[in-house]
């Protein structure tokens, strides 16, 4: 849309008309639609402003429709395609509303990293541990991948290097907890501070991502479903199988239920602990990829507070912080609830931080 005041009107009328339209323009900017506003009397110009979609299309279009009607009465004429007159405001509003069909997909896409992290956090918590570093870790791993791509690495080489680094850092946490007997809270809190500093150093300023294949992970669709949501569902299925049908998964639950009994039963306690943290690192890498691909850049603030959201999602899903009890699918349901709460706070203009 281009909203432009008729120069034949008196300046006070134009000023009032622009004031009526500005709320709709601001909402369009927030919703990610391209808006240009020109007013020769007040010197207001916003040409080609475009912001990533935030899922506010319905509200923005509805307010825009009212704002444009009010503005038209005050001398603001809508221009579409550079031609003035003959514009059907209702049709324009319907076209904007048409984009809202993917609003639910946008919400899921924006918060799928909470679900990915919550899946692995379930394994860590059921063993009796905790991981506070995962938020900063996923942001750091996303920044590392973006930096490798910018440095000329191929996509698959960068992904392999990032995944290897993620598993290695997860094993490092497990080694500190299992072999050196550092409390998981202290070990992962140290990691949180370290990775936060590293991603600030590496991704400040941001590192743009131009690889279309990687960008499709966070922005692409298959049969109308975001690819990142499909990846989340596949990961949840694999984690459920791992927890219920494999020896390491069942040992993790046994370890959290009774550590001494697990030791007498011959369960490799140290190995299971390292396994849980390594899985945490791998899932953090996948979450970091989706987050950076959605932003189209590696940024220093990616992953902030994700560890708290993931822990809350697990607790909401019935995972006991004492260990031994948990369910992957219930943790995913808790992540959906957390995503709904966060999205509602965003819609109300309340910061989630």
Coordinates of C-alpha atoms in Angstrom, one line a residue:
X1 CA 0.0 0.0 0.0
X2 CA 1.0 3.6 -0.5
X3 CA -1.0 6.1 1.5
X4 CA -0.6 9.7 0.2
X5 CA -2.3 12.9 1.1
X6 CA -4.0 15.0 -1.5
X7 CA -2.1 18.2 -1.9
X8 CA -5.3 20.2 -2.6
X9 CA -6.5 19.9 1.0
X10 CA -5.7 22.3 3.8
X11 CA -2.7 21.4 6.0
X12 CA -4.8 20.8 9.2
X13 CA -7.0 18.3 7.4
X14 CA -4.1 16.5 6.0
X15 CA -2.4 16.3 9.4
X16 CA -5.6 14.9 11.0
X17 CA -5.9 12.4 8.2
X18 CA -2.4 11.2 8.5
X19 CA -2.8 10.8 12.3
X20 CA -5.8 8.6 11.6
X21 CA -3.8 6.4 9.2
X22 CA -0.6 6.1 11.2
X23 CA -1.8 3.4 13.6
X24 CA -2.6 1.1 10.6
X25 CA 0.7 1.9 9.0
X26 CA 2.6 1.0 12.2
X27 CA 0.8 -2.3 12.5
X28 CA 1.6 -3.1 8.8
X29 CA 5.2 -2.4 9.5
X30 CA 5.0 -4.8 12.5
X31 CA 3.2 -7.4 10.4
X32 CA 5.9 -7.3 7.8
X33 CA 4.0 -5.8 4.9
X34 CA 5.7 -3.2 2.7
X35 CA 4.4 0.2 3.5
X36 CA 5.2 3.6 2.0
X37 CA 3.8 6.8 3.4
X38 CA 4.3 10.1 1.8
X39 CA 3.0 13.5 3.1
X40 CA 4.3 16.7 1.5
X41 CA 3.0 18.8 4.3
X42 CA 4.7 16.9 7.2
X43 CA 7.6 15.3 5.4
X44 CA 6.7 11.8 6.5
X45 CA 8.4 9.1 4.3
X46 CA 8.6 5.4 4.9
X47 CA 9.5 4.0 1.5
X48 CA 10.1 0.3 1.0
X49 CA 10.0 -0.6 4.8
X50 CA 9.8 -4.3 5.2
X51 CA 10.1 -6.3 8.4
X52 CA 9.9 -10.1 8.9
X53 CA 6.4 -11.4 9.4
X54 CA 5.4 -11.6 13.1
X55 CA 2.0 -13.2 12.8
X56 CA -0.1 -10.1 13.2
X57 CA -1.7 -10.0 9.8
X58 CA -5.3 -10.3 10.9
X59 CA -5.1 -7.5 13.5
X60 CA -3.0 -5.3 11.2
X61 CA -5.4 -5.7 8.2
X62 CA -8.5 -5.1 10.3
X63 CA -7.0 -1.9 11.8
X64 CA -5.7 -0.9 8.4
X65 CA -9.2 -1.2 6.9
X66 CA -10.7 1.1 9.5
X67 CA -7.7 3.5 9.4
X68 CA -7.8 3.8 5.6
X69 CA -11.5 4.5 5.6
X70 CA -11.1 7.2 8.2
X71 CA -8.1 8.6 6.4
X72 CA -9.9 8.6 3.1
X73 CA -12.5 10.9 4.6
X74 CA -9.7 13.2 5.7
X75 CA -8.0 13.4 2.3
X76 CA -5.8 10.3 2.4
X77 CA -6.2 8.4 -0.8
X78 CA -4.8 4.8 -1.1
X79 CA -2.6 4.1 -4.0
X80 CA -2.0 0.5 -5.1
X81 CA 0.6 -0.2 -7.8
X82 CA 1.2 3.5 -8.2
X83 CA -2.3 4.3 -9.5
X84 CA -4.7 6.5 -7.5
X85 CA -8.4 5.9 -7.2
X86 CA -10.6 2.9 -7.8
X87 CA -9.2 1.0 -4.9
X88 CA -11.5 -1.5 -3.1
X89 CA -10.6 -1.2 0.5
X90 CA -12.5 -4.3 1.4
X91 CA -10.7 -6.3 -1.3
X92 CA -7.4 -5.0 0.0
X93 CA -8.2 -6.0 3.5
X94 CA -9.4 -9.5 2.4
X95 CA -6.1 -10.0 0.5
X96 CA -4.2 -9.1 3.6
X97 CA -6.4 -11.4 5.7
X98 CA -5.6 -14.2 3.2
X99 CA -2.0 -14.2 4.5
X100 CA -3.3 -14.9 8.0
X101 CA -4.0 -18.5 7.1
X102 CA -0.5 -19.3 8.0
X103 CA -0.6 -17.5 11.3
X104 CA -0.6 -20.7 13.3
X105 CA 2.3 -22.0 11.3
X106 CA 4.2 -18.8 12.0
X107 CA 3.6 -19.2 15.7
X108 CA 4.9 -22.8 15.6
X109 CA 7.8 -21.8 13.5
X110 CA 8.9 -19.1 15.8
X111 CA 8.9 -21.3 18.9
X112 CA 9.9 -24.7 17.6
X113 CA 13.3 -24.4 19.2
X114 CA 11.7 -24.6 22.6
X115 CA 10.3 -28.0 21.7
X116 CA 13.6 -29.2 20.3
X117 CA 15.5 -28.2 23.4
X118 CA 12.7 -29.6 25.7
X119 CA 13.0 -33.1 24.1
X120 CA 16.6 -33.5 25.0
X121 CA 16.2 -31.6 28.3
X122 CA 13.8 -34.5 29.3
X123 CA 16.7 -37.0 29.1
X124 CA 19.0 -34.7 31.1
X125 CA 16.4 -34.1 33.9
X126 CA 15.3 -37.7 34.2
X127 CA 18.9 -38.7 34.9
X128 CA 18.8 -36.3 37.8
X129 CA 20.7 -33.5 36.1
X130 CA 20.0 -30.0 34.6
X131 CA 21.4 -28.0 31.7
X132 CA 21.4 -24.2 32.0
X133 CA 23.8 -23.7 29.1
X134 CA 21.5 -24.8 26.3
X135 CA 20.2 -21.4 25.4
X136 CA 23.5 -19.8 24.9
X137 CA 24.8 -23.0 23.4
X138 CA 22.3 -23.1 20.6
X139 CA 22.9 -19.4 19.8
X140 CA 26.7 -20.0 19.7
X141 CA 26.4 -23.1 17.5
X142 CA 24.1 -21.2 15.1
X143 CA 26.7 -18.4 15.0
X144 CA 29.5 -20.8 14.3
X145 CA 27.6 -22.4 11.4
X146 CA 26.9 -19.0 9.9
X147 CA 30.5 -18.0 10.3
X148 CA 31.8 -21.2 8.6
X149 CA 29.4 -20.6 5.7
X150 CA 30.6 -17.0 5.4
X151 CA 34.2 -18.2 5.5
X152 CA 33.6 -20.3 2.4
X153 CA 32.8 -23.7 3.8
X154 CA 30.3 -25.8 2.0
X155 CA 26.9 -26.4 3.6
X156 CA 27.4 -30.0 4.5
X157 CA 30.9 -29.5 5.8
X158 CA 29.7 -26.6 8.0
X159 CA 26.8 -28.7 9.3
X160 CA 29.1 -31.7 10.0
X161 CA 31.6 -29.4 11.9
X162 CA 28.8 -27.7 13.8
X163 CA 27.2 -31.1 14.8
X164 CA 30.6 -32.4 15.9
X165 CA 31.3 -29.3 18.0
X166 CA 27.8 -29.6 19.6
X167 CA 28.3 -33.3 20.6
X168 CA 31.8 -32.5 21.8
X169 CA 30.6 -29.7 24.1
X170 CA 27.8 -31.9 25.3
X171 CA 30.3 -34.6 26.2
X172 CA 32.4 -32.0 27.9
X173 CA 29.5 -31.2 30.2
X174 CA 28.8 -34.9 30.8
X175 CA 32.5 -35.4 31.6
X176 CA 32.5 -32.6 34.2
X177 CA 29.4 -34.0 35.8
X178 CA 30.1 -37.7 35.7
X179 CA 33.9 -38.0 36.1
X180 CA 34.9 -34.8 37.9
X181 CA 31.7 -34.8 40.0
X182 CA 31.0 -31.1 39.3
X183 CA 27.3 -30.4 40.1
X184 CA 25.4 -30.1 36.9
X185 CA 24.0 -26.7 37.9
X186 CA 27.6 -25.3 38.3
X187 CA 29.0 -27.0 35.2
X188 CA 26.3 -25.9 32.9
X189 CA 26.0 -22.4 34.4
X190 CA 29.7 -22.0 33.6
X191 CA 28.9 -23.1 30.1
X192 CA 26.1 -20.6 29.8
X193 CA 28.4 -17.7 30.6
X194 CA 31.2 -19.0 28.4
X195 CA 28.9 -19.5 25.3
X196 CA 27.2 -16.2 25.9
X197 CA 30.5 -14.4 25.7
X198 CA 31.6 -16.5 22.7
X199 CA 28.5 -15.7 20.7
X200 CA 28.7 -12.1 21.6
X201 CA 32.3 -12.0 20.2
X202 CA 31.5 -14.1 17.1
X203 CA 28.1 -12.7 16.0
X204 CA 28.4 -9.0 16.9
X205 CA 27.7 -7.7 14.3
X206 CA 25.4 -10.3 12.9
X207 CA 26.6 -12.9 10.3
X208 CA 24.2 -13.0 7.4
X209 CA 23.2 -16.4 5.9
X210 CA 22.6 -16.6 2.2
X211 CA 22.5 -20.4 1.6
X212 CA 19.0 -21.1 0.4
X213 CA 19.0 -24.7 1.5
X214 CA 19.7 -23.8 5.1
X215 CA 17.2 -20.9 5.0
X216 CA 14.5 -23.4 3.9
X217 CA 14.9 -25.2 7.2
X218 CA 13.4 -22.2 9.1
X219 CA 11.3 -20.7 6.3
X220 CA 10.3 -23.4 3.9
X221 CA 7.1 -25.4 3.7
X222 CA 6.1 -28.9 2.8
X223 CA 2.4 -29.4 2.0
X224 CA 1.7 -26.2 3.9
X225 CA 3.5 -27.3 7.0
X226 CA 6.8 -25.5 8.0
X227 CA 9.8 -27.7 7.5
X228 CA 11.1 -26.9 11.0
X229 CA 7.8 -28.2 12.5
X230 CA 8.2 -31.4 10.6
X231 CA 11.7 -31.7 11.9
X232 CA 10.4 -31.2 15.4
X233 CA 7.9 -34.0 15.0
X234 CA 10.5 -36.3 13.6
X235 CA 12.9 -35.5 16.4
X236 CA 10.1 -36.1 19.0
X237 CA 9.3 -39.5 17.4
X238 CA 13.0 -40.5 17.5
X239 CA 13.4 -39.3 21.1
X240 CA 10.3 -41.3 22.1
X241 CA 11.7 -44.4 20.5
X242 CA 15.1 -43.8 22.2
X243 CA 13.5 -43.4 25.6
X244 CA 11.1 -46.4 25.4
X245 CA 12.8 -48.9 23.1
X246 CA 16.5 -48.6 23.6
X247 CA 18.9 -49.6 26.4
X248 CA 20.4 -46.1 26.9
X249 CA 17.0 -44.6 27.2
X250 CA 15.7 -47.0 29.7
X251 CA 19.0 -46.8 31.7
X252 CA 18.6 -43.0 31.8
X253 CA 15.2 -43.4 33.6
X254 CA 16.6 -46.1 35.9
X255 CA 19.5 -43.9 36.8
X256 CA 17.2 -41.0 37.8
X257 CA 14.9 -43.3 39.8
X258 CA 17.6 -44.8 42.0
X259 CA 21.2 -44.1 41.4
X260 CA 22.6 -46.7 43.8
X261 CA 20.2 -49.4 42.5
X262 CA 21.3 -48.6 39.0
X263 CA 25.0 -48.9 40.0
X264 CA 24.4 -52.3 41.6
X265 CA 22.4 -53.4 38.5
X266 CA 25.5 -52.7 36.4
X267 CA 24.2 -49.7 34.5
X268 CA 27.1 -47.5 33.2
X269 CA 26.2 -44.4 35.1
X270 CA 29.0 -42.2 33.7
X271 CA 28.3 -43.3 30.1
X272 CA 24.6 -42.6 30.4
X273 CA 25.2 -39.2 31.9
X274 CA 27.6 -38.3 29.0
X275 CA 25.0 -39.7 26.6
X276 CA 22.2 -37.4 27.9
X277 CA 24.4 -34.3 27.7
X278 CA 25.7 -35.2 24.2
X279 CA 22.1 -35.6 23.0
X280 CA 21.4 -32.2 24.6
X281 CA 24.2 -30.7 22.6
X282 CA 23.0 -32.3 19.3
X283 CA 19.4 -31.0 19.8
X284 CA 20.8 -27.6 20.7
X285 CA 22.6 -27.6 17.4
X286 CA 19.4 -28.4 15.5
X287 CA 17.5 -25.7 17.4
X288 CA 20.3 -23.2 16.7
X289 CA 20.0 -24.0 13.0
X290 CA 16.3 -23.4 12.9
X291 CA 16.6 -20.1 14.9
X292 CA 19.4 -18.7 12.7
X293 CA 17.7 -19.7 9.5
X294 CA 14.5 -18.0 10.6
X295 CA 16.5 -14.8 11.3
X296 CA 18.6 -15.3 8.2
X297 CA 21.7 -14.5 10.3
X298 CA 23.7 -15.6 13.2
X299 CA 23.0 -13.1 16.0
X300 CA 24.3 -12.5 19.5
X301 CA 20.8 -12.6 21.1
X302 CA 19.7 -16.0 19.6
X303 CA 18.8 -18.5 22.2
X304 CA 18.4 -16.1 25.1
X305 CA 16.2 -17.6 27.9
X306 CA 15.6 -20.8 25.9
X307 CA 16.9 -22.9 28.7
X308 CA 14.3 -21.6 31.1
X309 CA 11.5 -22.1 28.6
X310 CA 12.7 -25.7 28.0
X311 CA 12.9 -26.5 31.7
X312 CA 9.4 -25.0 32.2
X313 CA 8.1 -27.1 29.3
X314 CA 9.4 -30.3 30.8
X315 CA 8.0 -29.5 34.2
X316 CA 4.6 -28.6 32.7
X317 CA 4.8 -32.0 30.9
X318 CA 5.2 -33.9 34.1
X319 CA 9.0 -34.4 34.2
X320 CA 10.2 -34.6 37.8
X321 CA 13.1 -32.4 38.6
X322 CA 14.2 -35.1 41.0
X323 CA 14.7 -37.5 38.1
X324 CA 13.3 -40.8 37.0
X325 CA 10.0 -39.6 35.7
X326 CA 9.3 -38.0 32.3
X327 CA 7.7 -38.4 28.9
X328 CA 8.9 -37.0 25.7
X329 CA 5.5 -36.3 24.2
X330 CA 4.3 -34.6 27.3
X331 CA 7.4 -32.4 27.3
X332 CA 6.5 -31.5 23.7
X333 CA 3.0 -30.7 24.9
X334 CA 4.5 -28.5 27.6
X335 CA 6.6 -26.7 24.9
X336 CA 3.4 -26.0 22.9
X337 CA 1.8 -24.5 26.0
X338 CA 4.9 -22.4 26.6
X339 CA 4.9 -21.3 23.0
X340 CA 1.2 -20.3 23.3
X341 CA 2.0 -18.3 26.5
X342 CA 4.9 -16.5 24.8
X343 CA 2.9 -15.7 21.7
X344 CA 0.0 -14.4 23.8
X345 CA 2.4 -12.1 25.7
X346 CA 3.8 -10.9 22.4
X347 CA 0.3 -10.2 21.1
X348 CA -0.4 -8.2 24.2
X349 CA 2.8 -6.2 23.9
X350 CA 4.3 -7.8 27.1
X351 CA 8.0 -8.7 26.7
X352 CA 8.7 -12.3 27.6
X353 CA 12.1 -11.3 29.2

